Short mmCIF file of C-alpha atoms in Angstrom, two decimals:
data_model
loop_
_atom_site.label_atom_id
_atom_site.label_comp_id
_atom_site.label_asym_id
_atom_site.label_seq_id
_atom_site.Cartn_x
_atom_site.Cartn_y
_atom_site.Cartn_z
CA MET N 1 -17.49 -2.34 -12.65
CA ARG N 2 -19.63 0.23 -14.45
CA PHE N 3 -17.47 2.95 -12.95
CA LEU N 4 -14.26 1.35 -14.25
CA PHE N 5 -15.86 1.03 -17.67
CA MET N 6 -16.76 4.74 -17.58
CA LEU N 7 -13.22 5.62 -16.49
CA TRP N 8 -11.79 3.58 -19.34
CA LYS N 9 -14.14 5.17 -21.86
CA ALA N 10 -13.44 8.64 -20.55
CA PHE N 11 -9.68 8.44 -20.99
CA PHE N 12 -8.81 5.91 -23.60
CA ASN N 13 -11.70 4.93 -25.82
CA ASN N 14 -11.93 7.66 -28.41
CA PRO N 15 -14.25 6.47 -31.17
CA ASP N 16 -14.31 9.74 -33.06
CA HIS N 17 -11.55 10.83 -35.37
CA LEU N 18 -12.40 14.46 -34.92
CA GLN N 19 -11.97 16.42 -31.71
CA VAL N 20 -15.57 17.56 -31.41
CA VAL N 21 -15.12 19.46 -28.14
CA PRO N 22 -12.80 22.44 -28.53
CA ASN N 23 -9.78 22.29 -26.26
CA THR N 24 -9.26 26.03 -26.23
CA GLY N 25 -10.71 29.17 -24.74
CA PHE N 26 -10.96 30.68 -21.28
CA THR N 27 -12.99 27.76 -19.93
CA LYS N 28 -10.00 25.48 -20.45
CA TRP N 29 -7.90 27.63 -18.12
CA LEU N 30 -10.80 28.17 -15.75
CA THR N 31 -11.31 24.45 -15.14
CA THR N 32 -7.58 23.70 -15.05
CA PHE N 33 -6.82 26.53 -12.63
CA THR N 34 -9.78 25.68 -10.37
CA ALA N 35 -8.72 22.06 -10.18
CA GLY N 36 -5.10 23.08 -9.50
CA ALA N 37 -5.96 25.57 -6.76
CA MET N 38 -8.43 23.29 -5.03
CA SER N 39 -5.99 20.36 -5.21
CA PHE N 40 -3.26 22.50 -3.69
CA LEU N 41 -5.50 23.40 -0.77
CA ALA N 42 -6.73 19.84 -0.40
CA VAL N 43 -3.19 18.43 -0.37
CA VAL N 44 -1.92 20.98 2.16
CA ALA N 45 -4.92 20.39 4.45
CA LEU N 46 -4.61 16.64 4.05
CA ALA N 47 -0.88 16.73 4.76
CA PHE N 48 -1.29 18.77 7.93
CA SER N 49 -4.09 16.56 9.08
CA LEU N 50 -2.01 13.44 8.47
CA ILE N 51 1.02 14.97 10.18
CA CYS N 52 -1.11 15.88 13.21
CA SER N 53 -2.52 12.38 13.28
CA ASP N 54 0.96 10.85 13.09
CA LEU N 55 2.24 13.24 15.78
CA SER N 56 -0.67 12.37 18.00
CA ASN N 57 0.13 8.68 17.64
CA ASP N 58 3.88 9.19 18.11
CA TRP N 59 3.52 11.35 21.19
CA GLY N 60 0.93 9.03 22.63
CA GLU N 61 3.24 6.08 22.03
CA SER N 62 6.39 7.70 23.32
CA LEU N 63 4.74 9.13 26.42
CA LYS N 64 3.06 5.87 27.25
CA ASN N 65 5.99 5.00 29.54
CA SER N 66 6.54 6.44 32.94
CA SER N 67 10.02 6.96 34.26
CA LEU N 68 11.79 6.75 37.55
CA ARG N 69 14.67 9.05 38.34
CA LEU N 70 17.22 8.12 41.01
CA SER N 71 19.63 10.73 42.35
CA ALA N 72 22.38 9.44 44.56
CA PRO N 73 26.16 9.65 45.00
CA THR N 74 27.89 7.74 42.22
CA ASP N 75 29.00 4.86 44.44
CA LEU N 76 25.47 4.31 45.72
CA LEU N 77 23.69 4.82 42.47
CA GLU N 78 24.23 1.31 41.11
CA LYS N 79 23.02 -0.29 44.33
CA GLN N 80 19.98 1.94 44.49
CA THR N 81 19.16 1.20 40.89
CA LYS N 82 19.14 -2.52 41.62
CA VAL N 83 16.79 -1.92 44.56
CA ALA N 84 14.50 0.21 42.41
CA LEU N 85 14.41 -2.44 39.68
CA ALA N 86 13.59 -5.09 42.30
CA ILE N 87 10.77 -2.97 43.68
CA LEU N 88 9.37 -2.43 40.21
CA GLU N 89 9.56 -6.13 39.46
CA GLN N 90 7.35 -6.77 42.48
CA THR N 91 4.87 -4.02 41.61
CA SER N 92 1.71 -5.15 39.91
CA GLY N 93 0.88 -3.41 36.65
CA VAL N 94 4.55 -3.04 35.65
CA LYS N 95 5.14 -4.88 32.41
CA SER N 96 8.85 -4.14 32.26
CA ALA N 97 11.41 -1.83 33.75
CA ARG N 98 14.79 -1.08 32.21
CA LEU N 99 17.67 1.21 32.90
CA VAL N 100 18.07 3.90 30.27
CA GLY N 101 21.62 3.84 28.87
CA ILE N 102 23.88 6.81 28.26
CA GLY N 103 23.18 6.80 24.49
CA ALA N 104 19.41 7.09 24.98
CA LYS N 105 19.93 9.79 27.62
CA LYS N 106 22.08 11.78 25.20
CA LYS N 107 19.41 11.55 22.56
CA LEU N 108 16.78 12.60 25.05
CA LEU N 109 18.73 15.69 26.11
CA GLU N 110 20.10 16.54 22.69
CA PRO N 111 17.52 19.28 21.94
CA TRP N 112 18.54 21.15 25.08
CA LEU N 113 22.24 20.37 25.43
CA GLY N 114 23.28 19.87 21.81
CA VAL N 115 24.87 16.95 20.02
CA ASP N 116 28.41 17.23 21.37
CA PHE N 117 27.68 17.76 25.06
CA PRO N 118 29.91 15.45 27.18
CA LEU N 119 27.19 13.87 29.26
CA GLU N 120 29.59 11.27 30.67
CA ALA N 121 31.57 14.00 32.42
CA ILE N 122 28.78 15.04 34.73
CA ALA N 123 26.94 13.15 37.43
CA MET N 124 23.65 12.16 35.90
CA PRO N 125 20.79 10.57 37.80
CA ALA N 126 19.87 7.02 36.82
CA LEU N 127 16.77 6.77 34.70
CA ILE N 128 14.48 3.74 34.64
CA GLU N 129 11.84 3.39 31.95
CA ILE N 130 8.66 1.70 33.19
CA ARG N 131 6.25 0.01 30.81
CA GLU N 132 2.78 -0.58 32.09
CA THR N 133 0.40 -3.42 31.51
CA GLU N 134 -3.10 -2.69 30.25
CA ALA N 135 -4.34 -2.70 33.88
CA GLY N 136 -1.92 0.11 34.74
CA VAL N 137 0.22 0.82 37.81
CA ASP N 138 -1.01 2.04 41.18
CA TYR N 139 1.23 5.11 41.18
CA GLU N 140 0.18 6.31 44.64
CA GLY N 141 1.09 2.96 46.16
CA LEU N 142 4.39 2.83 44.28
CA ARG N 143 5.22 6.38 45.27
CA LEU N 144 4.60 5.60 48.94
CA ARG N 145 6.81 2.50 48.81
CA LEU N 146 9.58 4.36 47.02
CA SER N 147 9.49 7.21 49.54
CA ALA N 148 9.93 4.66 52.31
CA GLU N 149 12.64 2.49 50.70
CA LEU N 150 14.33 4.87 48.25
CA PRO N 151 13.76 8.48 49.28
CA SER N 152 16.00 9.82 46.51
CA ALA N 153 13.78 8.29 43.79
CA ILE N 154 11.42 10.53 41.88
CA LEU N 155 8.57 8.91 39.98
CA ASP N 156 7.35 10.73 36.87
CA ASN N 157 3.94 9.67 35.74
CA HIS N 158 3.66 10.82 32.12
CA ALA N 159 -0.01 9.94 31.97
CA GLU N 160 -0.84 13.20 33.73
CA TRP N 161 0.40 15.36 30.87
CA ARG N 162 0.16 12.75 28.09
CA ARG N 163 -3.63 12.80 28.08
CA PRO N 164 -4.12 16.54 27.39
CA ILE N 165 -1.49 16.38 24.62
CA GLU N 166 -3.21 13.37 23.10
CA VAL N 167 -6.60 15.07 23.33
CA VAL N 168 -5.30 18.27 21.72
CA SER N 169 -3.43 16.52 18.91
CA LYS N 170 -6.42 14.28 18.21
CA LEU N 171 -8.65 17.36 18.07
CA VAL N 172 -6.23 19.08 15.67
CA SER N 173 -6.12 15.93 13.57
CA GLN N 174 -9.93 15.71 13.50
CA LEU N 175 -10.15 19.39 12.63
CA GLY N 176 -7.71 18.73 9.79
CA MET N 177 -9.84 15.86 8.50
CA PHE N 178 -12.96 18.02 8.75
CA THR N 179 -11.13 20.72 6.75
CA VAL N 180 -10.13 18.12 4.14
CA ILE N 181 -13.75 16.97 3.85
CA LEU N 182 -14.90 20.59 3.51
CA ILE N 183 -12.26 21.26 0.85
CA MET N 184 -13.25 18.10 -1.04
CA LEU N 185 -16.93 19.12 -0.94
CA SER N 186 -16.00 22.64 -2.09
CA SER N 187 -13.88 21.05 -4.82
CA ILE N 188 -16.88 19.05 -6.02
CA ALA N 189 -18.92 22.25 -6.10
CA MET N 190 -16.12 24.21 -7.83
CA VAL N 191 -15.45 21.49 -10.40
CA THR N 192 -19.18 21.20 -11.09
CA MET N 193 -19.49 24.97 -11.50
CA ALA N 194 -16.41 25.11 -13.71
CA SER N 195 -17.81 22.25 -15.83
CA ASN N 196 -21.15 24.04 -16.10
CA ALA N 197 -19.46 27.29 -17.06
CA ALA N 198 -17.39 25.50 -19.68
CA LEU N 199 -20.49 23.74 -20.93
CA SER N 200 -22.43 26.99 -21.21
CA ALA N 201 -19.66 28.29 -23.44
CA ASN N 202 -19.98 25.13 -25.52
CA VAL N 203 -23.75 24.88 -25.82
CA LYS N 204 -23.40 25.45 -29.57
CA VAL N 205 -21.27 22.32 -29.78
CA LEU N 206 -24.08 20.37 -28.10
CA ARG N 207 -26.62 21.77 -30.59
CA VAL N 208 -24.45 20.95 -33.62
CA LEU N 209 -23.73 17.43 -32.40
CA ARG N 210 -27.41 16.78 -31.78
CA LEU N 211 -28.24 18.18 -35.22
CA VAL N 212 -25.88 15.85 -37.04
CA GLY N 213 -27.18 12.79 -35.23
CA ALA N 214 -24.59 12.25 -32.49
CA PHE N 215 -25.73 9.85 -29.80
CA ASP N 216 -26.11 11.36 -26.34
CA ALA N 217 -23.65 8.81 -24.95
CA PHE N 218 -21.05 9.97 -27.49
CA ILE N 219 -21.62 13.64 -26.61
CA VAL N 220 -21.36 12.91 -22.88
CA THR N 221 -18.18 10.85 -23.36
CA SER N 222 -16.57 13.53 -25.53
CA PHE N 223 -17.14 16.22 -22.92
CA VAL N 224 -16.23 13.97 -20.00
CA ARG N 225 -12.98 12.97 -21.71
CA ILE N 226 -11.75 16.47 -22.35
CA PHE N 227 -12.98 18.04 -19.10
CA THR N 228 -11.63 15.19 -16.99
CA LEU N 229 -8.26 15.42 -18.68
CA ARG N 230 -8.14 19.17 -17.99
CA ILE N 231 -9.13 18.72 -14.36
CA PHE N 232 -6.73 15.80 -13.87
CA LEU N 233 -3.81 17.80 -15.30
CA GLY N 234 -4.76 20.89 -13.25
CA SER N 235 -5.08 18.79 -10.13
CA LEU N 236 -1.78 17.05 -10.84
CA ALA N 237 -0.05 20.44 -11.14
CA GLY N 238 -1.66 21.64 -7.88
CA THR N 239 -0.68 18.44 -6.09
CA VAL N 240 2.92 18.62 -7.34
CA CYS N 241 3.20 22.27 -6.23
CA ALA N 242 1.77 21.43 -2.81
CA GLY N 243 4.14 18.45 -2.62
CA ILE N 244 7.14 20.68 -3.32
CA VAL N 245 6.02 23.14 -0.63
CA LEU N 246 5.62 20.28 1.86
CA LEU N 247 9.03 18.90 0.97
CA LEU N 248 10.60 22.28 1.70
CA ILE N 249 9.08 22.56 5.20
CA PRO N 250 11.25 19.93 6.99
CA THR N 251 14.37 21.54 5.55
CA PHE N 252 13.59 24.70 7.45
CA SER N 253 12.52 22.94 10.62
CA GLU N 254 15.73 21.07 11.31
CA ASN N 255 16.99 21.12 14.91
CA LEU N 256 13.53 21.83 16.22
CA GLY N 257 13.80 18.89 18.55
CA ILE N 258 10.44 17.27 18.97
CA LEU N 259 9.21 18.86 15.70
CA ASP N 260 11.88 16.98 13.76
CA VAL N 261 9.29 14.24 13.39
CA VAL N 262 7.05 16.61 11.37
CA SER N 263 7.21 14.81 8.05
CA LEU N 264 5.00 12.67 5.86
CA GLU N 265 5.12 8.91 6.00
CA ILE N 266 4.93 6.72 2.89
CA LYS N 267 1.25 5.97 3.45
CA ASP N 268 0.55 9.72 3.73
CA THR N 269 2.32 10.31 0.41
CA ILE N 270 0.13 7.64 -1.17
CA TYR N 271 -3.01 9.38 0.14
CA ILE N 272 -1.75 12.67 -1.32
CA ALA N 273 -0.92 11.04 -4.66
CA CYS N 274 -4.55 9.93 -4.86
CA VAL N 275 -5.82 13.54 -4.92
CA PRO N 276 -5.57 14.07 -8.74
CA PHE N 277 -7.35 10.75 -9.32
CA LEU N 278 -10.05 11.74 -6.85
CA PHE N 279 -10.49 15.01 -8.75
CA ALA N 280 -10.69 13.08 -12.02
CA ILE N 281 -13.43 10.88 -10.55
CA ILE N 282 -15.31 13.95 -9.31
CA SER N 283 -14.95 15.47 -12.76
CA ILE N 284 -16.33 12.38 -14.51
CA PHE N 285 -19.53 12.48 -12.47
CA ALA N 286 -19.88 16.28 -12.40
CA THR N 287 -19.35 16.66 -16.16
CA ARG N 288 -21.52 13.67 -16.97
CA ASN N 289 -24.41 15.11 -14.97
CA ALA N 290 -23.88 18.63 -16.33
CA VAL N 291 -23.87 17.42 -19.97
CA LYS N 292 -26.91 15.21 -19.43
CA PHE N 293 -28.75 18.13 -17.84
CA SER N 294 -27.80 20.45 -20.73
CA LEU N 295 -28.89 17.87 -23.29
CA LYS N 296 -32.27 17.57 -21.57
CA ARG N 297 -32.81 21.32 -21.87
CA LEU N 298 -31.68 21.41 -25.50
CA VAL N 299 -34.30 21.98 -28.21
CA MET O 1 -42.31 8.85 -45.04
CA LEU O 2 -43.34 11.79 -42.88
CA GLU O 3 -46.79 11.70 -41.32
CA ILE O 4 -48.10 14.48 -39.15
CA SER O 5 -51.35 13.50 -37.51
CA LYS O 6 -53.52 15.90 -35.48
CA VAL O 7 -50.52 17.58 -33.89
CA SER O 8 -50.98 20.34 -31.35
CA TYR O 9 -48.15 22.28 -29.81
CA SER O 10 -47.90 25.29 -27.53
CA TYR O 11 -45.25 27.33 -25.72
CA GLY O 12 -46.54 27.90 -22.24
CA GLY O 13 -50.15 28.77 -22.82
CA ASN O 14 -49.64 30.07 -26.39
CA SER O 15 -50.78 27.58 -29.01
CA VAL O 16 -48.73 27.30 -32.18
CA PHE O 17 -50.65 24.51 -33.88
CA SER O 18 -53.98 22.96 -33.21
CA GLU O 19 -54.61 19.49 -34.56
CA VAL O 20 -52.66 19.91 -37.81
CA SER O 21 -52.16 16.98 -40.15
CA LEU O 22 -49.94 16.47 -43.18
CA SER O 23 -48.65 13.53 -45.16
CA VAL O 24 -45.36 14.04 -46.96
CA ALA O 25 -44.86 11.74 -49.92
CA PRO O 26 -41.40 10.40 -50.85
CA GLY O 27 -39.58 12.46 -53.47
CA ALA O 28 -41.88 15.46 -53.08
CA PHE O 29 -40.84 19.11 -52.85
CA TYR O 30 -42.62 21.11 -50.17
CA PHE O 31 -42.57 24.72 -49.14
CA LEU O 32 -43.86 25.70 -45.73
CA THR O 33 -44.73 29.38 -45.72
CA GLY O 34 -46.16 31.79 -43.22
CA PRO O 35 -45.35 35.07 -41.51
CA SER O 36 -42.63 35.39 -38.86
CA GLY O 37 -43.69 33.78 -35.60
CA SER O 38 -46.27 31.56 -37.27
CA GLY O 39 -44.45 28.38 -36.15
CA LYS O 40 -42.40 27.35 -39.18
CA THR O 41 -39.27 26.63 -37.12
CA THR O 42 -41.33 24.81 -34.50
CA PHE O 43 -42.79 22.65 -37.25
CA ILE O 44 -39.33 21.78 -38.61
CA ASN O 45 -38.11 21.03 -35.05
CA LEU O 46 -41.11 18.75 -34.51
CA CYS O 47 -40.35 16.89 -37.74
CA ALA O 48 -36.65 16.58 -36.74
CA GLY O 49 -37.61 15.13 -33.35
CA SER O 50 -36.06 18.07 -31.50
CA LEU O 51 -39.52 18.82 -30.11
CA ILE O 52 -42.12 16.22 -29.26
CA PRO O 53 -45.81 16.99 -29.94
CA GLU O 54 -48.03 17.42 -26.91
CA ILE O 55 -51.05 16.03 -28.70
CA GLY O 56 -51.11 13.95 -31.87
CA SER O 57 -48.21 12.15 -33.45
CA ILE O 58 -45.40 12.59 -35.95
CA SER O 59 -44.11 9.52 -37.71
CA VAL O 60 -40.78 9.63 -39.49
CA PHE O 61 -39.85 6.57 -41.55
CA GLY O 62 -42.82 4.81 -39.99
CA GLU O 63 -41.88 5.41 -36.35
CA GLU O 64 -43.50 7.86 -33.98
CA THR O 65 -41.06 10.38 -32.58
CA LYS O 66 -43.03 10.38 -29.32
CA ASN O 67 -42.11 6.74 -28.68
CA MET O 68 -38.45 7.05 -29.65
CA THR O 69 -35.60 7.02 -27.16
CA ASN O 70 -32.83 9.60 -27.48
CA TYR O 71 -30.73 6.93 -29.17
CA GLU O 72 -33.45 6.21 -31.72
CA LEU O 73 -33.98 9.93 -32.31
CA ALA O 74 -30.27 10.34 -33.04
CA LYS O 75 -30.41 7.40 -35.46
CA MET O 76 -33.41 8.97 -37.15
CA ARG O 77 -31.60 12.32 -37.49
CA ARG O 78 -28.83 10.53 -39.38
CA ARG O 79 -31.43 9.75 -42.05
CA LEU O 80 -32.58 13.36 -42.12
CA GLY O 81 -30.64 16.26 -43.53
CA ILE O 82 -31.34 19.31 -41.40
CA VAL O 83 -30.37 22.85 -42.36
CA HIS O 84 -31.11 25.67 -39.93
CA GLN O 85 -31.18 29.37 -40.67
CA GLU O 86 -28.36 30.01 -38.16
CA CYS O 87 -26.08 27.40 -39.81
CA GLU O 88 -24.15 26.46 -36.70
CA PHE O 89 -20.80 24.71 -37.03
CA LEU O 90 -18.04 23.58 -34.75
CA ASP O 91 -15.87 26.69 -35.02
CA HIS O 92 -12.63 24.95 -34.08
CA LEU O 93 -12.90 22.53 -37.03
CA SER O 94 -12.35 23.31 -40.71
CA ILE O 95 -15.31 23.40 -43.08
CA GLU O 96 -14.24 20.05 -44.53
CA ASP O 97 -14.17 18.48 -41.06
CA ASN O 98 -17.54 20.03 -40.24
CA ILE O 99 -19.05 18.55 -43.38
CA ILE O 100 -17.55 15.13 -42.72
CA LEU O 101 -18.67 15.20 -39.07
CA PRO O 102 -21.88 13.15 -39.59
CA LEU O 103 -19.82 10.48 -41.39
CA SER O 104 -17.22 10.53 -38.66
CA LEU O 105 -19.92 10.04 -36.02
CA ALA O 106 -21.24 7.08 -37.99
CA GLY O 107 -17.71 5.64 -38.17
CA LEU O 108 -17.52 6.15 -41.94
CA ASP O 109 -14.69 8.66 -42.03
CA SER O 110 -12.45 6.91 -44.57
CA ILE O 111 -10.12 8.16 -47.31
CA LYS O 112 -12.79 7.29 -49.89
CA GLU O 113 -15.39 9.25 -47.98
CA ARG O 114 -12.99 12.18 -47.71
CA ALA O 115 -12.74 12.17 -51.50
CA ASN O 116 -16.55 12.18 -51.69
CA VAL O 117 -16.65 15.15 -49.35
CA LEU O 118 -14.33 17.08 -51.63
CA GLU O 119 -16.62 16.22 -54.56
CA LEU O 120 -19.55 17.46 -52.52
CA MET O 121 -17.68 20.65 -51.70
CA LYS O 122 -17.05 21.15 -55.41
CA TRP O 123 -20.78 20.71 -56.00
CA VAL O 124 -21.66 23.44 -53.50
CA GLY O 125 -18.78 25.62 -54.73
CA LEU O 126 -16.67 25.50 -51.58
CA TYR O 127 -13.79 23.32 -52.76
CA SER O 128 -11.24 26.09 -52.38
CA LYS O 129 -12.44 26.78 -48.82
CA SER O 130 -12.17 23.25 -47.46
CA LYS O 131 -9.50 24.11 -44.88
CA VAL O 132 -11.08 27.38 -43.85
CA LYS O 133 -12.77 27.80 -40.46
CA PRO O 134 -16.57 28.41 -40.50
CA GLN O 135 -16.30 31.91 -39.06
CA GLU O 136 -14.26 32.97 -42.09
CA LEU O 137 -17.09 32.15 -44.50
CA SER O 138 -19.77 34.51 -45.77
CA GLY O 139 -23.47 33.94 -45.02
CA GLY O 140 -24.11 32.28 -48.38
CA GLU O 141 -21.05 30.06 -48.07
CA ARG O 142 -22.16 28.97 -44.63
CA GLN O 143 -25.60 28.09 -45.99
CA ARG O 144 -24.03 25.99 -48.76
CA ALA O 145 -21.69 24.33 -46.28
CA ALA O 146 -24.68 23.54 -44.04
CA LEU O 147 -26.46 22.03 -47.04
CA ALA O 148 -23.39 19.94 -47.87
CA ARG O 149 -23.26 18.69 -44.26
CA ALA O 150 -26.97 17.90 -44.39
CA VAL O 151 -26.65 15.74 -47.52
CA ILE O 152 -23.33 14.01 -46.73
CA MET O 153 -25.12 11.00 -45.24
CA SER O 154 -27.37 10.79 -48.29
CA PRO O 155 -30.54 11.39 -46.28
CA ASP O 156 -34.00 10.55 -47.57
CA ILE O 157 -35.55 13.80 -46.35
CA ILE O 158 -34.00 17.26 -46.22
CA LEU O 159 -35.56 19.67 -43.76
CA ALA O 160 -34.42 23.23 -44.35
CA ASP O 161 -35.52 26.02 -42.05
CA GLU O 162 -35.26 29.37 -43.86
CA PRO O 163 -32.16 28.28 -45.78
CA THR O 164 -32.09 31.56 -47.70
CA GLY O 165 -32.94 33.75 -44.73
CA ASN O 166 -29.52 35.39 -44.45
CA VAL O 167 -28.40 35.54 -48.08
CA ASP O 168 -29.00 37.78 -51.09
CA TRP O 169 -31.27 36.89 -54.01
CA GLU O 170 -28.47 35.60 -56.20
CA MET O 171 -27.29 33.21 -53.48
CA SER O 172 -30.89 32.22 -52.76
CA GLN O 173 -31.27 31.14 -56.39
CA ARG O 174 -28.06 29.13 -56.20
CA LEU O 175 -29.14 27.37 -53.01
CA LEU O 176 -32.53 26.66 -54.52
CA GLN O 177 -30.88 25.11 -57.57
CA LEU O 178 -28.89 22.81 -55.29
CA LEU O 179 -32.07 21.76 -53.49
CA VAL O 180 -33.85 21.19 -56.81
CA GLU O 181 -30.93 19.00 -57.95
CA LEU O 182 -31.23 16.96 -54.77
CA ASN O 183 -34.97 16.59 -55.35
CA LYS O 184 -34.27 15.32 -58.86
CA MET O 185 -32.01 12.71 -57.25
CA GLY O 186 -35.09 11.48 -55.40
CA LYS O 187 -34.71 13.27 -52.10
CA THR O 188 -37.76 14.66 -50.32
CA ILE O 189 -37.30 18.36 -49.72
CA PHE O 190 -39.17 20.29 -47.04
CA ILE O 191 -38.32 23.97 -46.89
CA SER O 192 -39.74 26.60 -44.56
CA THR O 193 -39.54 30.13 -45.90
CA HIS O 194 -41.24 33.49 -45.74
CA ASP O 195 -39.81 34.40 -49.17
CA LEU O 196 -42.67 33.87 -51.65
CA SER O 197 -40.54 34.87 -54.64
CA LEU O 198 -38.34 31.86 -53.89
CA VAL O 199 -41.42 29.65 -53.93
CA ARG O 200 -42.48 31.10 -57.29
CA LEU O 201 -39.00 30.53 -58.70
CA ALA O 202 -38.95 26.95 -57.45
CA LYS O 203 -42.24 26.24 -59.15
CA SER O 204 -40.63 27.09 -62.46
CA TYR O 205 -38.13 24.23 -61.89
CA VAL O 206 -40.09 21.54 -60.04
CA LYS O 207 -43.59 20.62 -59.04
CA ALA O 208 -43.52 22.12 -55.57
CA ARG O 209 -46.38 22.03 -53.12
CA THR O 210 -46.89 24.92 -50.76
CA ILE O 211 -48.29 24.59 -47.26
CA ARG O 212 -49.21 27.73 -45.40
CA ILE O 213 -49.27 28.10 -41.62
CA SER O 214 -51.75 30.59 -40.28
CA ASP O 215 -54.23 30.73 -37.43
CA LEU O 216 -52.80 27.56 -35.87
CA GLN O 217 -53.61 25.56 -38.99
CA LEU O 218 -51.88 24.24 -42.11
CA SER O 219 -53.53 24.92 -45.43
CA GLN O 220 -52.78 24.37 -49.09
CA ALA O 221 -51.58 27.72 -50.49
CA GLY O 222 -53.57 29.46 -53.19
CA ALA O 223 -52.92 29.54 -56.90
CA ASP O 224 -51.44 33.04 -56.72
CA LEU O 225 -48.10 31.46 -55.81
#
């Protein structure tokens, strides 16, 4: 509640008619540029981290299913498929098994064969998608049964290569989050240093305001208002620039197959849009502390 | 009005005052003299509540500065008119805005008050420079502007630290006349200066008392002044 009150005071409640803190000079550009640059880095790191996280989830989800391939002459294929489906129905740990249609097969092979490849014209093996229960399937047992009853069937267990991919993408995602945290901590340090530098250049303003009987709360609010506005605008510019760069990336990565999914979701965009507000909050506390510290040292 | 009671103050291990006492009566005109480095500015800062005495007490308007919060100190400063030798202003504001600043902080920045400020600027001879920035003013003009800012809130006490330190003799006389006029209006004037000729001149206008700082003590100055 107190924080919201401070936020309100910092931006909207301007009791003075005069602008007591100068909104000019090199410190203005220093704080604005610092906020912009740090926001840009934060947004890019955050975006990559979120993309990695989404990819990790997507890959994990899509590779959760195992598949069964059946190669047989065309006239036998339908019969063998029915047998395979019956076997799978009897196998414990199989939640569902369904025959993959021609449309899904086309989509699956599109990155390698292209959009217009006439898949119907060639003899394609039947493909059965197997969904597991939480308990999982005894793949060794299933493989043995299939080799006895359907020798042409090949069972692909995605779990073998899903796990390393999941581990790697999770690690990349965690590394991204760690980078974001580091950037945010650096941003706090940078914003604090920029505020202190700006305050050092304005120590005369502090002295004059004290001399004419300004309350400390008024002095703090005046500085917080102007510094926070600068940092918010700088951060907004940095975030918008980073956003534009991120928007351009998918345009260049079209037809990359699996990497087509490299894009931000709506929730990711919301996280990114929060960056300027986060910087504003950092600025409120950093400036408030810096001004209070300067006032304490003032004679 | 202003009571200094057994005040001691030191910077690090170097004592500036040792148990000094002084009682400033309302409407009086005081000069605080002494050589450079004797502690005149420190004394003014103590009276303004910018410094707090280590030992002893300073009461302004009946309240001890030692017991005041920052808020109360700020309120007290609104009843004091303080002029420093450096005459610092907010350089991005015009002289008129700088002078009206104390009123603006007190929420009294109205059209009527603006008119009063212009009258005040006429009084200090800066009417034509109301829209000028402080850095464009001469030393004497800055001193007069600082005096105008100090009296805008109609303070009961005016504390001036070397107000004629950076100006020529002619301007010193003019500033002194302004301070004498304020004293005649009933304001208590407390000026620190090393310029004894200014003190002599003041004594030809008003009954001024002179306090001398030396050897960590305050003393009544001799009749040679």
